[in-house]
Coordinates of C-alpha atoms in Angstrom, one line a residue:
Chain A
M1 CA -20.1 -41.8 -80.3
I2 CA -18.2 -39.9 -77.5
L3 CA -16.3 -42.1 -75.1
T4 CA -15.7 -41.2 -71.4
V5 CA -13.2 -43.1 -69.3
T6 CA -13.7 -43.4 -65.5
L7 CA -11.0 -45.7 -64.0
N8 CA -12.2 -45.0 -60.4
T9 CA -16.0 -45.0 -60.6
A10 CA -17.8 -44.4 -57.3
L11 CA -21.1 -44.8 -55.6
D12 CA -21.7 -41.2 -54.6
L13 CA -23.7 -40.8 -51.4
T14 CA -25.0 -37.4 -50.2
Y15 CA -26.1 -37.3 -46.6
R16 CA -28.0 -34.4 -45.2
V17 CA -27.7 -33.8 -41.5
P18 CA -29.3 -31.0 -39.4
R19 CA -25.9 -29.9 -38.2
L20 CA -22.5 -31.7 -38.4
L21 CA -20.9 -31.8 -35.0
P22 CA -17.6 -33.8 -34.9
H23 CA -17.5 -36.6 -32.3
T24 CA -21.3 -36.9 -32.0
S25 CA -23.9 -39.2 -33.5
H26 CA -26.1 -38.0 -36.4
R27 CA -29.4 -39.2 -37.8
V28 CA -29.1 -38.7 -41.6
T29 CA -32.3 -37.0 -42.7
R30 CA -31.9 -37.6 -46.5
V31 CA -29.8 -39.9 -48.5
L32 CA -29.1 -39.5 -52.3
E33 CA -27.3 -42.2 -54.2
R34 CA -25.8 -41.4 -57.6
P35 CA -23.4 -43.1 -60.1
G36 CA -20.2 -41.2 -59.5
G37 CA -16.7 -40.6 -60.9
K38 CA -16.0 -37.6 -63.1
G39 CA -16.3 -39.5 -66.4
L40 CA -19.8 -40.9 -65.5
N41 CA -20.9 -37.3 -64.7
V42 CA -19.6 -36.1 -68.0
A43 CA -21.3 -38.9 -69.8
R44 CA -24.7 -38.2 -68.2
V45 CA -24.5 -34.6 -69.4
L46 CA -23.4 -35.6 -72.9
A47 CA -26.3 -38.1 -73.1
A48 CA -28.8 -35.4 -71.9
L49 CA -27.4 -33.1 -74.6
G50 CA -28.4 -35.9 -77.1
H51 CA -25.0 -37.2 -77.9
E52 CA -24.5 -40.9 -78.3
T53 CA -22.2 -41.7 -75.4
V54 CA -20.4 -44.7 -74.0
V55 CA -18.8 -45.0 -70.6
T56 CA -15.9 -47.3 -69.8
G57 CA -13.5 -47.9 -66.9
F58 CA -13.9 -50.3 -64.0
A59 CA -16.7 -51.4 -61.7
G60 CA -16.8 -54.2 -59.2
G61 CA -18.5 -55.6 -56.2
T62 CA -22.1 -54.8 -55.0
T63 CA -21.2 -51.1 -55.0
G64 CA -20.2 -51.5 -58.7
E65 CA -23.5 -53.2 -59.4
T66 CA -25.3 -50.4 -57.7
V67 CA -23.4 -47.8 -59.8
R68 CA -24.3 -49.6 -63.0
R69 CA -28.0 -49.9 -62.0
L70 CA -28.2 -46.2 -61.1
L71 CA -26.4 -45.3 -64.3
S72 CA -29.0 -47.2 -66.4
E73 CA -31.8 -45.7 -64.4
C74 CA -30.7 -42.1 -65.1
A75 CA -29.8 -42.8 -68.8
P76 CA -32.1 -41.2 -71.4
A77 CA -34.8 -43.6 -72.7
D78 CA -33.4 -43.4 -76.2
G79 CA -30.4 -45.5 -75.3
T80 CA -27.7 -42.9 -76.0
L81 CA -25.8 -43.8 -72.9
G82 CA -23.9 -47.1 -73.3
D83 CA -22.3 -49.0 -70.4
Q84 CA -19.0 -50.6 -71.3
L85 CA -17.5 -50.7 -67.8
L86 CA -15.2 -53.6 -67.2
E87 CA -16.1 -55.8 -64.2
I88 CA -13.3 -56.3 -61.8
T89 CA -12.8 -58.3 -58.6
G90 CA -12.4 -55.4 -56.2
A91 CA -15.3 -53.3 -55.1
T92 CA -16.1 -49.9 -56.5
R93 CA -15.4 -47.2 -53.9
R94 CA -18.0 -45.0 -52.2
T95 CA -17.8 -41.3 -51.6
V96 CA -19.9 -39.6 -48.9
A97 CA -20.7 -35.9 -49.1
V98 CA -22.2 -34.8 -45.7
V99 CA -24.3 -31.6 -46.2
D100 CA -24.8 -29.5 -43.1
A101 CA -28.4 -28.3 -43.6
G102 CA -27.8 -25.3 -41.4
T103 CA -24.8 -23.8 -43.3
G104 CA -25.1 -25.7 -46.6
D105 CA -21.4 -26.6 -46.3
T106 CA -20.2 -30.0 -47.4
T107 CA -17.8 -32.4 -45.8
Q108 CA -16.4 -34.9 -48.2
L109 CA -15.2 -38.5 -47.4
N110 CA -13.6 -40.3 -50.3
E111 CA -12.7 -44.0 -50.3
A112 CA -9.5 -44.7 -52.3
G113 CA -10.9 -47.3 -54.6
P114 CA -10.4 -51.0 -55.4
H115 CA -7.1 -52.6 -56.2
V116 CA -6.9 -53.2 -60.0
S117 CA -4.7 -56.2 -60.9
P118 CA -2.2 -56.1 -63.9
H119 CA -4.5 -58.5 -65.7
E120 CA -7.5 -56.3 -65.3
W121 CA -5.5 -53.2 -66.4
A122 CA -4.4 -55.2 -69.5
A123 CA -8.0 -56.2 -70.2
F124 CA -9.0 -52.6 -70.0
G125 CA -6.4 -51.6 -72.5
E126 CA -7.9 -54.0 -75.1
R127 CA -11.5 -52.8 -74.5
Y128 CA -10.4 -49.2 -74.7
A129 CA -8.6 -49.7 -78.0
R130 CA -11.7 -51.4 -79.4
L131 CA -14.0 -48.6 -78.2
L132 CA -11.7 -45.9 -79.7
D133 CA -12.5 -47.4 -83.2
D134 CA -16.0 -45.9 -83.0
A135 CA -15.2 -42.8 -81.0
S136 CA -15.4 -39.2 -82.3
A137 CA -13.8 -37.9 -79.1
V138 CA -12.7 -39.3 -75.7
A139 CA -12.5 -37.8 -72.2
L140 CA -10.2 -39.3 -69.6
C141 CA -11.5 -38.3 -66.2
G142 CA -10.6 -38.4 -62.5
S143 CA -8.3 -40.2 -60.1
L144 CA -6.6 -43.5 -60.6
P145 CA -7.5 -46.5 -58.3
P146 CA -4.7 -48.4 -56.6
G147 CA -2.8 -50.8 -58.9
V148 CA -3.3 -48.7 -62.0
P149 CA 0.1 -47.3 -63.1
V150 CA 0.6 -43.6 -62.5
G151 CA 1.4 -43.2 -66.2
A152 CA -1.9 -44.7 -67.2
Y153 CA -3.4 -41.6 -68.7
A154 CA -0.2 -40.9 -70.7
H155 CA -0.7 -44.4 -72.2
L156 CA -4.4 -43.8 -72.9
V157 CA -3.6 -40.4 -74.4
R158 CA -1.0 -41.9 -76.8
E159 CA -3.5 -44.6 -77.8
A160 CA -6.1 -42.1 -78.7
R161 CA -3.6 -39.8 -80.6
A162 CA -2.4 -42.8 -82.6
R163 CA -5.9 -43.4 -83.8
R164 CA -6.5 -39.6 -84.4
V165 CA -9.3 -39.5 -81.8
P166 CA -9.3 -36.1 -80.1
V167 CA -8.6 -36.7 -76.4
L168 CA -9.4 -34.5 -73.3
L169 CA -7.7 -35.1 -70.0
D170 CA -9.2 -34.0 -66.7
T171 CA -7.2 -35.3 -63.7
S172 CA -4.8 -33.9 -61.1
G173 CA -1.4 -34.5 -59.5
E174 CA 1.2 -36.9 -61.0
P175 CA -1.3 -38.6 -63.4
L176 CA -2.0 -35.1 -64.9
R177 CA 1.8 -34.3 -65.1
R178 CA 2.5 -37.6 -66.9
G179 CA -0.6 -37.4 -69.0
I180 CA 0.2 -33.9 -70.3
A181 CA 3.6 -35.0 -71.5
A182 CA 1.8 -37.4 -73.8
R183 CA 0.4 -34.4 -75.7
P184 CA -3.4 -34.6 -75.2
D185 CA -5.6 -32.4 -77.4
V186 CA -7.1 -30.6 -74.4
V187 CA -6.6 -30.6 -70.6
K188 CA -9.3 -29.1 -68.4
P189 CA -7.7 -28.3 -65.0
N190 CA -9.2 -26.0 -62.4
A191 CA -7.1 -23.2 -60.9
A192 CA -5.9 -25.4 -58.0
E193 CA -4.8 -28.2 -60.3
L194 CA -3.0 -25.8 -62.6
A195 CA -1.2 -24.2 -59.7
A196 CA -0.2 -27.7 -58.3
L197 CA 1.1 -28.7 -61.7
T198 CA 3.1 -25.5 -62.6
G199 CA 3.7 -23.8 -59.3
S200 CA 2.1 -20.6 -60.6
T201 CA -1.1 -19.2 -59.1
D202 CA -1.6 -16.9 -62.1
P203 CA -4.0 -18.9 -64.4
L204 CA -2.7 -17.3 -67.6
R205 CA 0.9 -18.0 -66.8
A206 CA 0.1 -21.5 -65.5
A207 CA -1.9 -22.3 -68.6
Q208 CA 1.0 -21.2 -70.8
D209 CA 3.3 -23.5 -68.8
A210 CA 0.8 -26.4 -69.2
R211 CA 0.9 -25.9 -73.0
R212 CA 4.7 -26.0 -72.9
R213 CA 4.5 -29.3 -71.0
G214 CA 2.7 -30.8 -73.9
A215 CA -1.1 -30.0 -73.9
H216 CA -2.2 -28.8 -77.3
A217 CA -4.9 -26.7 -75.7
V218 CA -5.6 -25.8 -72.0
A219 CA -9.2 -25.0 -71.0
A220 CA -9.0 -24.0 -67.3
S221 CA -12.1 -23.7 -65.2
L222 CA -11.9 -20.8 -62.8
G223 CA -15.1 -21.2 -60.8
T224 CA -17.3 -18.1 -60.9
D225 CA -14.8 -16.4 -63.2
G226 CA -15.7 -18.9 -66.0
M227 CA -13.0 -20.4 -68.2
L228 CA -9.7 -19.4 -69.8
A229 CA -8.6 -21.3 -73.0
L230 CA -5.1 -21.2 -74.5
T231 CA -5.3 -23.1 -77.9
P232 CA -3.5 -23.3 -81.2
Q233 CA -6.3 -21.2 -82.6
G234 CA -6.1 -18.4 -80.1
T235 CA -6.6 -17.4 -76.4
W236 CA -10.0 -16.6 -75.0
R237 CA -11.8 -15.8 -71.7
A238 CA -15.4 -16.9 -71.3
A239 CA -17.3 -15.1 -68.5
P240 CA -20.5 -16.6 -67.2
P241 CA -23.8 -14.8 -66.5
K242 CA -24.1 -13.5 -63.0
P243 CA -23.2 -16.4 -60.7
L244 CA -26.1 -18.1 -58.9
P245 CA -26.0 -19.7 -55.5
G246 CA -25.9 -23.5 -55.6
N247 CA -23.8 -26.6 -55.6
P248 CA -20.5 -26.3 -57.5
T249 CA -19.9 -30.1 -57.4
G250 CA -20.1 -31.3 -61.0
A251 CA -19.7 -27.9 -62.7
G252 CA -16.3 -28.9 -64.0
D253 CA -17.7 -32.2 -65.3
A254 CA -20.5 -30.3 -67.1
A255 CA -17.9 -28.0 -68.6
V256 CA -16.0 -31.0 -69.9
A257 CA -19.2 -32.3 -71.5
G258 CA -19.7 -28.9 -73.1
L259 CA -16.1 -28.8 -74.5
L260 CA -16.2 -32.3 -75.8
S261 CA -19.7 -32.2 -77.4
A262 CA -18.9 -29.0 -79.2
L263 CA -15.5 -30.4 -80.3
A264 CA -17.3 -33.5 -81.7
E265 CA -19.7 -31.3 -83.6
G266 CA -16.7 -29.4 -85.2
L267 CA -17.5 -26.1 -83.5
P268 CA -14.8 -23.5 -83.1
W269 CA -13.3 -22.7 -79.7
P270 CA -15.4 -19.7 -78.8
D271 CA -18.6 -21.8 -79.3
R272 CA -17.1 -24.7 -77.2
L273 CA -16.3 -22.3 -74.4
T274 CA -19.8 -20.8 -74.5
R275 CA -21.4 -24.2 -74.2
A276 CA -19.0 -25.3 -71.4
V277 CA -19.6 -22.2 -69.3
A278 CA -23.4 -22.3 -69.9
L279 CA -23.5 -25.9 -68.8
A280 CA -21.3 -25.3 -65.8
T281 CA -23.7 -22.5 -64.8
A282 CA -26.7 -24.7 -65.2
A283 CA -25.0 -27.6 -63.3
V284 CA -24.6 -25.4 -60.2
R285 CA -28.4 -25.3 -59.9
A286 CA -28.8 -29.0 -60.2
P287 CA -29.0 -31.2 -57.1
A288 CA -26.1 -33.5 -58.0
A289 CA -23.0 -33.9 -60.3
G290 CA -23.9 -35.2 -63.7
E291 CA -27.1 -33.1 -63.9
Y292 CA -28.0 -29.6 -65.1
D293 CA -31.0 -27.3 -65.3
P294 CA -31.9 -27.4 -69.0
V295 CA -33.9 -24.2 -68.9
L296 CA -31.1 -22.3 -67.2
Y297 CA -28.7 -23.8 -69.8
E298 CA -30.7 -22.4 -72.7
E299 CA -31.1 -19.0 -71.0
S300 CA -27.3 -18.9 -70.2
L301 CA -26.1 -19.7 -73.7
P302 CA -26.7 -16.2 -75.2
R303 CA -25.4 -14.6 -72.0
V304 CA -21.9 -16.1 -71.9
R305 CA -19.3 -13.4 -73.0
V306 CA -16.3 -14.8 -74.8
T307 CA -13.4 -12.4 -75.3
A308 CA -10.2 -12.9 -77.3
L309 CA -7.1 -12.0 -75.4
Chain B
M1 CA -31.2 -72.2 -30.4
I2 CA -31.0 -68.6 -29.3
L3 CA -32.9 -66.1 -31.6
T4 CA -31.9 -62.5 -32.1
V5 CA -34.2 -60.0 -33.9
T6 CA -32.7 -57.0 -35.8
L7 CA -35.5 -55.1 -37.6
N8 CA -33.1 -52.4 -38.7
T9 CA -30.0 -54.2 -39.9
A10 CA -27.2 -52.1 -41.2
L11 CA -24.1 -52.2 -43.3
D12 CA -21.7 -50.7 -40.8
L13 CA -18.8 -48.8 -42.4
T14 CA -15.8 -47.5 -40.4
Y15 CA -13.8 -44.8 -42.1
R16 CA -10.4 -43.8 -40.7
V17 CA -9.3 -40.3 -41.7
P18 CA -6.1 -38.6 -40.6
R19 CA -8.1 -35.8 -39.1
L20 CA -11.8 -34.8 -39.4
L21 CA -12.1 -31.2 -40.5
P22 CA -15.7 -30.2 -41.2
H23 CA -16.3 -28.6 -44.7
T24 CA -13.1 -30.0 -46.2
S25 CA -12.4 -33.1 -48.3
H26 CA -10.9 -36.2 -46.8
R27 CA -9.1 -39.2 -48.3
V28 CA -10.3 -42.2 -46.3
T29 CA -7.2 -44.2 -45.4
R30 CA -9.0 -47.4 -44.2
V31 CA -12.4 -48.8 -44.7
L32 CA -14.0 -51.6 -42.6
E33 CA -17.3 -53.2 -43.6
R34 CA -19.2 -55.2 -41.0
P35 CA -22.7 -56.7 -40.7
G36 CA -24.5 -54.3 -38.4
G37 CA -27.5 -53.7 -36.2
K38 CA -27.4 -54.6 -32.5
G39 CA -29.0 -58.1 -32.9
L40 CA -26.5 -59.1 -35.5
N41 CA -23.6 -58.1 -33.2
V42 CA -25.3 -60.1 -30.3
A43 CA -25.6 -63.1 -32.5
R44 CA -22.0 -63.0 -33.6
V45 CA -20.9 -63.0 -30.0
L46 CA -23.3 -65.8 -29.1
A47 CA -22.1 -67.9 -32.0
A48 CA -18.4 -67.3 -31.0
L49 CA -19.4 -68.5 -27.5
G50 CA -20.6 -71.8 -29.2
H51 CA -24.3 -71.2 -28.9
E52 CA -26.5 -72.3 -31.8
T53 CA -27.9 -68.9 -32.9
V54 CA -30.3 -67.7 -35.5
V55 CA -30.8 -64.1 -36.7
T56 CA -34.0 -62.7 -38.1
G57 CA -35.3 -59.3 -39.0
F58 CA -35.2 -57.5 -42.4
A59 CA -32.6 -57.1 -45.1
G60 CA -33.0 -55.7 -48.6
G61 CA -31.3 -54.2 -51.6
T62 CA -27.6 -54.6 -52.5
T63 CA -26.6 -53.3 -49.0
G64 CA -28.8 -56.1 -47.5
E65 CA -27.0 -58.6 -49.8
T66 CA -23.7 -57.3 -48.6
V67 CA -24.8 -57.6 -44.9
R68 CA -25.8 -61.2 -45.4
R69 CA -22.6 -62.0 -47.2
L70 CA -20.4 -60.4 -44.5
L71 CA -22.5 -62.2 -41.8
S72 CA -21.9 -65.6 -43.5
E73 CA -18.2 -64.8 -43.8
C74 CA -17.8 -64.0 -40.1
A75 CA -19.9 -67.0 -38.9
P76 CA -18.1 -69.9 -37.2
A77 CA -17.3 -72.7 -39.6
D78 CA -19.4 -75.1 -37.6
G79 CA -22.6 -73.5 -38.8
T80 CA -23.9 -72.3 -35.4
L81 CA -25.0 -68.9 -36.9
G82 CA -28.2 -69.2 -39.0
D83 CA -29.5 -66.4 -41.3
Q84 CA -33.3 -66.2 -41.2
L85 CA -33.5 -62.5 -42.3
L86 CA -36.6 -61.7 -44.3
E87 CA -35.9 -60.1 -47.7
I88 CA -37.7 -56.8 -48.3
T89 CA -38.0 -54.4 -51.2
G90 CA -36.3 -51.4 -49.4
A91 CA -32.6 -51.3 -49.1
T92 CA -30.9 -52.0 -45.8
R93 CA -29.4 -48.8 -44.3
R94 CA -25.7 -47.9 -43.9
T95 CA -24.1 -46.4 -40.9
V96 CA -20.7 -44.6 -41.2
A97 CA -18.4 -44.2 -38.2
V98 CA -15.7 -41.7 -39.1
V99 CA -12.7 -42.3 -36.8
D100 CA -10.3 -39.4 -36.4
A101 CA -6.9 -41.1 -36.3
G102 CA -5.4 -38.2 -34.4
T103 CA -7.8 -38.1 -31.4
G104 CA -9.4 -41.5 -31.8
D105 CA -12.8 -39.9 -31.5
T106 CA -15.7 -41.2 -33.7
T107 CA -18.3 -39.2 -35.6
Q108 CA -21.3 -41.3 -36.4
L109 CA -23.7 -40.9 -39.4
N110 CA -26.7 -43.2 -39.3
E111 CA -29.2 -43.7 -42.2
A112 CA -32.8 -44.1 -41.0
G113 CA -33.4 -47.4 -42.8
P114 CA -35.8 -48.7 -45.5
H115 CA -39.5 -48.4 -45.4
V116 CA -41.1 -51.7 -44.3
S117 CA -44.5 -52.3 -45.9
P118 CA -47.5 -53.6 -43.8
H119 CA -47.3 -56.8 -45.9
E120 CA -43.6 -57.3 -45.0
W121 CA -44.3 -56.6 -41.3
A122 CA -47.0 -59.2 -41.4
A123 CA -44.7 -61.7 -43.1
F124 CA -42.1 -61.1 -40.5
G125 CA -44.7 -61.9 -37.7
E126 CA -45.3 -65.3 -39.2
R127 CA -41.6 -66.1 -39.5
Y128 CA -40.9 -64.9 -36.0
A129 CA -43.6 -67.1 -34.5
R130 CA -42.3 -70.1 -36.4
L131 CA -38.7 -69.4 -35.2
L132 CA -39.9 -69.0 -31.6
D133 CA -41.0 -72.7 -31.6
D134 CA -37.3 -73.7 -31.5
A135 CA -35.9 -70.9 -29.4
S136 CA -34.6 -71.2 -25.9
A137 CA -34.4 -67.4 -25.6
V138 CA -34.9 -64.4 -27.8
A139 CA -33.3 -60.9 -27.9
L140 CA -35.1 -57.9 -29.6
C141 CA -32.5 -55.4 -30.4
G142 CA -32.1 -51.8 -31.8
S143 CA -34.1 -49.2 -33.6
L144 CA -37.2 -49.7 -35.7
P145 CA -37.1 -48.9 -39.5
P146 CA -39.7 -46.6 -41.0
G147 CA -43.1 -48.3 -41.5
V148 CA -42.7 -50.7 -38.5
P149 CA -45.3 -49.8 -35.9
V150 CA -43.9 -48.1 -32.8
G151 CA -45.5 -50.9 -30.7
A152 CA -43.7 -53.6 -32.6
Y153 CA -41.5 -54.7 -29.7
A154 CA -44.5 -54.9 -27.4
H155 CA -46.1 -57.2 -29.9
L156 CA -43.0 -59.4 -30.2
V157 CA -42.5 -59.5 -26.4
R158 CA -46.1 -60.7 -26.0
E159 CA -45.6 -63.4 -28.7
A160 CA -42.5 -64.7 -26.9
R161 CA -44.2 -64.6 -23.5
A162 CA -47.2 -66.5 -24.8
R163 CA -44.8 -69.3 -25.9
R164 CA -42.8 -69.2 -22.6
V165 CA -39.6 -68.2 -24.5
P166 CA -37.6 -65.8 -22.2
V167 CA -37.3 -62.5 -24.0
L168 CA -34.7 -59.7 -23.6
L169 CA -35.4 -56.2 -25.0
D170 CA -32.6 -53.8 -25.9
T171 CA -33.9 -50.6 -27.5
S172 CA -34.6 -47.0 -26.7
G173 CA -37.2 -44.2 -26.8
E174 CA -40.9 -44.9 -27.4
P175 CA -40.3 -48.5 -28.7
L176 CA -38.7 -49.2 -25.3
R177 CA -41.5 -47.5 -23.4
R178 CA -44.1 -49.5 -25.2
G179 CA -42.1 -52.7 -25.1
I180 CA -41.5 -52.6 -21.3
A181 CA -45.3 -52.4 -20.8
A182 CA -45.6 -55.8 -22.5
R183 CA -43.6 -57.3 -19.5
P184 CA -40.3 -58.6 -21.1
D185 CA -38.2 -61.0 -18.9
V186 CA -35.2 -58.6 -19.2
V187 CA -34.5 -55.1 -20.5
K188 CA -30.9 -54.0 -21.0
P189 CA -30.8 -50.2 -21.2
N190 CA -27.7 -48.1 -20.7
A191 CA -27.7 -45.1 -18.3
A192 CA -28.9 -42.6 -21.0
E193 CA -31.7 -44.9 -22.2
L194 CA -32.9 -45.5 -18.6
A195 CA -32.8 -41.7 -17.9
A196 CA -34.8 -40.9 -21.0
L197 CA -37.3 -43.6 -20.1
T198 CA -37.8 -42.6 -16.4
G199 CA -36.6 -39.1 -16.1
S200 CA -34.2 -40.1 -13.3
T201 CA -30.4 -40.0 -13.7
D202 CA -29.9 -42.2 -10.7
P203 CA -29.5 -45.7 -12.2
L204 CA -30.9 -47.5 -9.2
R205 CA -34.0 -45.4 -8.9
A206 CA -34.4 -45.4 -12.7
A207 CA -34.1 -49.2 -12.8
Q208 CA -36.7 -49.6 -10.0
D209 CA -39.0 -47.4 -12.1
A210 CA -38.4 -49.5 -15.2
R211 CA -39.4 -52.6 -13.2
R212 CA -42.6 -50.9 -12.1
R213 CA -43.3 -50.2 -15.7
G214 CA -43.4 -53.9 -16.5
A215 CA -39.8 -55.3 -16.9
H216 CA -39.4 -58.5 -14.8
A217 CA -35.7 -57.7 -14.6
V218 CA -33.6 -54.7 -15.5
A219 CA -29.9 -55.2 -16.3
A220 CA -28.5 -51.7 -16.9
S221 CA -25.1 -51.3 -18.5
L222 CA -23.2 -48.4 -16.9
G223 CA -20.1 -48.2 -19.1
T224 CA -16.9 -48.5 -17.1
D225 CA -19.0 -48.9 -13.9
G226 CA -20.2 -52.3 -15.1
M227 CA -23.8 -53.4 -14.7
L228 CA -26.6 -53.0 -12.2
A229 CA -29.3 -55.7 -12.2
L230 CA -32.7 -55.5 -10.4
T231 CA -34.4 -58.9 -10.7
P232 CA -37.1 -61.0 -8.9
Q233 CA -34.2 -63.0 -7.4
G234 CA -32.3 -60.0 -6.0
T235 CA -30.3 -56.9 -6.8
W236 CA -26.7 -56.9 -7.8
R237 CA -23.9 -54.7 -9.0
A238 CA -21.2 -56.2 -11.2
A239 CA -17.9 -54.3 -11.4
P240 CA -15.4 -54.9 -14.2
P241 CA -11.7 -55.4 -13.9
K242 CA -9.7 -52.2 -14.3
P243 CA -11.1 -50.5 -17.5
L244 CA -8.9 -50.7 -20.6
P245 CA -8.7 -48.1 -23.3
G246 CA -10.4 -49.1 -26.5
N247 CA -13.6 -48.9 -28.6
P248 CA -16.8 -49.0 -26.4
T249 CA -19.0 -49.6 -29.5
G250 CA -20.5 -53.1 -29.2
A251 CA -19.8 -53.5 -25.5
G252 CA -23.5 -53.3 -24.8
D253 CA -24.2 -55.9 -27.5
A254 CA -21.6 -58.2 -26.0
A255 CA -23.3 -57.8 -22.6
V256 CA -26.6 -58.8 -24.1
A257 CA -25.0 -62.0 -25.5
G258 CA -23.5 -62.7 -22.1
L259 CA -26.9 -62.3 -20.3
L260 CA -28.8 -64.3 -22.9
S261 CA -26.3 -67.2 -23.2
A262 CA -26.1 -67.6 -19.4
L263 CA -29.9 -67.4 -19.1
A264 CA -30.3 -70.1 -21.8
E265 CA -27.8 -72.3 -19.8
G266 CA -30.0 -71.9 -16.7
L267 CA -27.3 -70.0 -14.8
P268 CA -28.3 -67.7 -11.8
W269 CA -28.1 -63.9 -12.1
P270 CA -24.7 -63.4 -10.5
D271 CA -23.2 -65.7 -13.2
R272 CA -25.1 -64.0 -16.0
L273 CA -23.8 -60.7 -14.8
T274 CA -20.2 -62.0 -14.6
R275 CA -20.3 -63.3 -18.1
A276 CA -21.9 -60.1 -19.4
V277 CA -19.4 -57.8 -17.8
A278 CA -16.4 -60.0 -18.9
L279 CA -17.7 -60.0 -22.5
A280 CA -18.3 -56.3 -22.5
T281 CA -14.7 -55.8 -21.2
A282 CA -13.3 -58.0 -23.9
A283 CA -15.4 -56.3 -26.6
V284 CA -13.9 -52.9 -25.8
R285 CA -10.5 -54.3 -27.0
A286 CA -11.9 -55.7 -30.3
P287 CA -11.8 -53.7 -33.5
A288 CA -15.6 -53.7 -34.2
A289 CA -19.0 -54.4 -32.6
G290 CA -19.9 -58.1 -32.6
E291 CA -16.4 -59.1 -31.8
Y292 CA -14.4 -59.6 -28.5
D293 CA -10.9 -60.6 -27.4
P294 CA -11.4 -64.3 -26.3
V295 CA -8.2 -64.3 -24.2
L296 CA -9.2 -61.1 -22.4
Y297 CA -12.7 -62.6 -21.8
E298 CA -11.3 -65.7 -20.1
E299 CA -8.9 -63.5 -18.0
S300 CA -11.7 -61.2 -17.0
L301 CA -14.2 -63.8 -15.9
P302 CA -12.6 -64.5 -12.4
R303 CA -11.9 -60.7 -12.0
V304 CA -15.5 -59.4 -12.2
R305 CA -16.8 -58.6 -8.8
V306 CA -20.6 -59.2 -8.2
T307 CA -22.0 -57.6 -5.1
A308 CA -25.6 -58.1 -3.7
L309 CA -27.3 -54.9 -2.8

């Protein structure tokens, strides 16, 4: 199975309002509730692709219960999405995306997350090690909740490497900086995360720097420009079909699912990138992160152009 | 006991952000969770004043569970706040108040609430009638969730009147218009609600109109101007001590608790108004609706000036 780790799961709320006017009162005209946190989004795409997938990380409180219920409701009926989240005392955070129906713009409000105790973090380490025994690949995704050490991903990368389980890291800031030094197989930053890590706004130069810092491969998602991959097997650009209007939230998570599923199937890098870019394209047309338009995905696959640099 | 009715209870979330900038992403630096809906706020103030109080209305889903848990946590230890909320299938709504830490301004996002089925509404009617048997007064507070008939408050006012239980109505819009026609003992609109009801922005004229429409007494809350009461016993203005900076949310609910507790104790109108205005003043200094500063309340009582008109 493919394992995804979400240490800071979330109850994602999307609120539609006719128009967002600061310092006034708004009647929310539509509420969407989704299981959230990058790793959960990745897992939902993997399961929809037919991969046996297991999620782990932390969930707690009534918000955590809601996340787990929503996750089970959106899992495929064939049981390919397993819930191995560890229950903790603190309550899972909420995120609120306020969509202005007039402009389509989104204002995001993210709670920080529950405090994770040292005991809970240690218990997670045991569960993670056990789950790695059955994993063909693992993705470590998103922010760290309070209480989890900033070097958490470095530790989890080393554990996976020691068991020869390919590991992909998708985070930002100091957890990314520390995690890269532990030599993950793949990192999947976006342009802003790469620039924050390396100080360079040139994606090619920044990706080269990220490899020097320890990443075996860097697959950078560049929005409507597709992806750029620097790997031990070569360097490629993958350009998407003509960009479509839609919701870019979750496109990066769909790309991670594409990279990871193709890696687990033993496909070469150009095929991994094709799948990642086609899924990201199809995710932009879906209403929420963790979802994609399957028809658009199939249509996009032959239209992604991968070029060796 | 005193009964408060909250048909559209809420999980009230207060998010503090450094600065609210539409169409950007925000890290929420502080989250407060409170049991919400006007009638729950009124009940918490009544219980803090030492009155045996019971809340009823609807609660459902994990948000409803959270509201009930928070309500029990903030109830006085002596058990004077009873929970007689009726469990429904739909999930209790959330409200999100986003406080800009720079300006102190609040942006409010209110979910509409769960759909209440005809069966659930009928079950509520039975519970309400049973609770009225032990009630010395009842307050009907706030908005109606979807599915509840717009004439709901008119029906609940008539039920209370038929049992000779004094009934106070605090709502707005069409539910207020219909409810007033059923001849409640007291309505407690604010200036905006009075103006919307009557078309007049002069509070005295508008309150006279509201009495003509059926309210036995009108006690209008006028913000920092205090209250204006038109009653069968006379007309009074109640002016607060010098207004203090703070959070006006919940001041109206504290005023309702003041009116209702003094009514239940058989106090005359000037004393009811004194208590209502002192509580509203003390609520402005509390962090959330349903709470008040007890020292400031005691200090304010002798400083409220009530004038017969």
